[in-house]
Short mmCIF file of C-alpha atoms in Angstrom, two decimals:
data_model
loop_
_atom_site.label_atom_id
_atom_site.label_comp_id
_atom_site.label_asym_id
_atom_site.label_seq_id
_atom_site.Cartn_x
_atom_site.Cartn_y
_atom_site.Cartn_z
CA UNK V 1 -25.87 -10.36 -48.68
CA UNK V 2 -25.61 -7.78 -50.53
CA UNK V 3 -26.83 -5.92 -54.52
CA UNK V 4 -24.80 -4.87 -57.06
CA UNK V 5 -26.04 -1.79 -58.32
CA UNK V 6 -26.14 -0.21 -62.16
CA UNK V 7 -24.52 2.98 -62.93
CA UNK V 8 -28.52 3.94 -63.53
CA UNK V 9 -29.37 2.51 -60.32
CA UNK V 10 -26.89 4.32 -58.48
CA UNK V 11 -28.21 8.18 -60.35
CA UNK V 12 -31.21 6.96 -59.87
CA UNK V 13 -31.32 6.76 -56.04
CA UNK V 14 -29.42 9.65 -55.72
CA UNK V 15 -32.52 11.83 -57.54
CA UNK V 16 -34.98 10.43 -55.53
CA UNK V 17 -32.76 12.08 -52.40
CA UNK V 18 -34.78 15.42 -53.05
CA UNK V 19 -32.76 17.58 -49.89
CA UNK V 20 -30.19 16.70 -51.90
CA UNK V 21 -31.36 18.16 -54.88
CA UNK V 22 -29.41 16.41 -57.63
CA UNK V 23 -30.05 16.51 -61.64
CA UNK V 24 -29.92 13.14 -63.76
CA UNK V 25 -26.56 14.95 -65.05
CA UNK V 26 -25.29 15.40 -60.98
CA UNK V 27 -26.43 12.00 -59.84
CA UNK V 28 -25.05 10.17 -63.17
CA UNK V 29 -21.92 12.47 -62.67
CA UNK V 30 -21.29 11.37 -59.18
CA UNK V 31 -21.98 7.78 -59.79
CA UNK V 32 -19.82 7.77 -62.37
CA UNK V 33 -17.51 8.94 -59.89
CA UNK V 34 -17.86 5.94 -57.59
CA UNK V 35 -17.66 3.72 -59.58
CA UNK V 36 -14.37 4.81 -61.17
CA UNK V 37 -13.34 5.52 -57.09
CA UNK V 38 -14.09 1.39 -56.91
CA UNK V 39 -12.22 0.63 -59.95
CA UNK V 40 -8.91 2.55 -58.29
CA UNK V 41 -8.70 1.13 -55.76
CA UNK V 42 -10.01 -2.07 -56.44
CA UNK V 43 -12.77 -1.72 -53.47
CA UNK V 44 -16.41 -1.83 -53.44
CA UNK V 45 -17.99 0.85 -52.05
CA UNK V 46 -21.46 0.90 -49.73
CA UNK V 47 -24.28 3.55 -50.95
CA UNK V 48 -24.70 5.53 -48.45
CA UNK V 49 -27.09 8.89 -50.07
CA UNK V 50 -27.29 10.80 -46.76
CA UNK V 51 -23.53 10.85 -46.44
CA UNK V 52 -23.17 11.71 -50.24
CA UNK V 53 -25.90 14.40 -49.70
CA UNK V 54 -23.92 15.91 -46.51
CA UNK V 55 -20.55 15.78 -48.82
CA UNK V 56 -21.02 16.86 -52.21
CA UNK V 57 -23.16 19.71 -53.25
CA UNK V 58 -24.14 20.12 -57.11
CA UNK V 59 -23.91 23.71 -58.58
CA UNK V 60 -24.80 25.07 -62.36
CA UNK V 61 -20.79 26.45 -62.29
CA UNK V 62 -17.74 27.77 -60.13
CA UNK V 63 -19.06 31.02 -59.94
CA UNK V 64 -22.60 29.74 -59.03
CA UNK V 65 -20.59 28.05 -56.13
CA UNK V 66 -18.68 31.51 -55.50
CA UNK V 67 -21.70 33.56 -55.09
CA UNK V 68 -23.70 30.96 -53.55
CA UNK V 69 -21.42 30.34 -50.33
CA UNK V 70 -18.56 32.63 -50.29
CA UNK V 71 -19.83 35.71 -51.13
CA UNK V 72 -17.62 37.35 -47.98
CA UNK V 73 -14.94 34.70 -48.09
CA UNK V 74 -11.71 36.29 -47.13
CA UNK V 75 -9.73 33.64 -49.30
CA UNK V 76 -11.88 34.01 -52.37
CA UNK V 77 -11.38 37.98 -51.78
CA UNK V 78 -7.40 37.36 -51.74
CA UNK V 79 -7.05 34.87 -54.16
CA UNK V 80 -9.21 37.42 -56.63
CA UNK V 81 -7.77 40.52 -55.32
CA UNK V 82 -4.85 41.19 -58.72
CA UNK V 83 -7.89 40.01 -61.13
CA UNK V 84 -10.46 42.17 -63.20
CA UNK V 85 -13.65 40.63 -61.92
CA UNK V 86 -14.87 41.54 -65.92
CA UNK V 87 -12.43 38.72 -67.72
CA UNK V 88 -14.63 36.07 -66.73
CA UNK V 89 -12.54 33.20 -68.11
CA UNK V 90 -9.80 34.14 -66.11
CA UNK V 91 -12.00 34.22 -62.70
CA UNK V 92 -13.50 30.85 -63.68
CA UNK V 93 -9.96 29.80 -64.08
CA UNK V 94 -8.94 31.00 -60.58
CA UNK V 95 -12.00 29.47 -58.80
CA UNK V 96 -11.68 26.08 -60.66
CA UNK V 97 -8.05 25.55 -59.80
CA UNK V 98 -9.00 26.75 -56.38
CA UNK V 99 -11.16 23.99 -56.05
CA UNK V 100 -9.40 20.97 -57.84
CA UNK V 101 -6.45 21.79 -54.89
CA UNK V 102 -9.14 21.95 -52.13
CA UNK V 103 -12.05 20.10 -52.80
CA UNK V 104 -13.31 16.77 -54.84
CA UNK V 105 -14.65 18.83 -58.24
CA UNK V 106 -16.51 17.17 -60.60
CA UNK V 107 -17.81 18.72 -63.88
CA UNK V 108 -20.26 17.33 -65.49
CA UNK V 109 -22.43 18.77 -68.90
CA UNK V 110 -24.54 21.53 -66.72
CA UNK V 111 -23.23 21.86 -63.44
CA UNK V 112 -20.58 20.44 -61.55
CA UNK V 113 -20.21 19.08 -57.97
CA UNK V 114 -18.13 20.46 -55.41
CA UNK V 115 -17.02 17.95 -52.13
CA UNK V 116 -17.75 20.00 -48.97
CA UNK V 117 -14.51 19.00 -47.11
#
């Protein structure tokens, strides 16, 4: 047995998590996400909030996620070391192709979310 849930749904249920602390634009963002995850690969996926709390984390930007949890990062420090912390565009550049190479990134309008593998 088993219910087929609405993109809605699916934000929806995700919102009421409140540790995990998502917007309407996070949880719709991240359903959206699954659901385009099930159409790849042609698989349906189980809900599962507390493991979707534990792996993605929703931020209001790159450097939000930057100052937020690698504030003494060693690899942020070298991968920023050549770069004039001023241009701004060109750090958010830096951090957001850090992060499509190492991490699940999804941008969304607002925030994004960031996969914490």
């Amino acid at each position: 047995m088993k219910t087929t849930l609405t993109t809605n749904e699916i934000a929806s249920t995700l919102v009421k998590d409140e540790l995990a602390g998502y917007s309407w634009s996070g949880a719709l963002a991240l359903a959206e996400h699954l659901e385009q995850i099930e159409d790849d690969c042609g698989i349906e996926l189980e809900l599962d909030v507390i493991a979707l709390r534990c792996e993605f984390t929703e931020f209001k930007s790159v450097e939000d996620w930057a100052d937020c949890l690698h504030k003494d990062d060693d690899q942020l420090e070298w991968l920023l070391e050549d770069v004039d912390l001023n241009d701004t565009a060109k750090v958010r550049d830096i951090l957001t192709e850090f992060l499509e190479e190492n991490h699940a990134l999804i941008s969304f309008e607002g925030g994004i979310l960031i996969s914490d593998y």
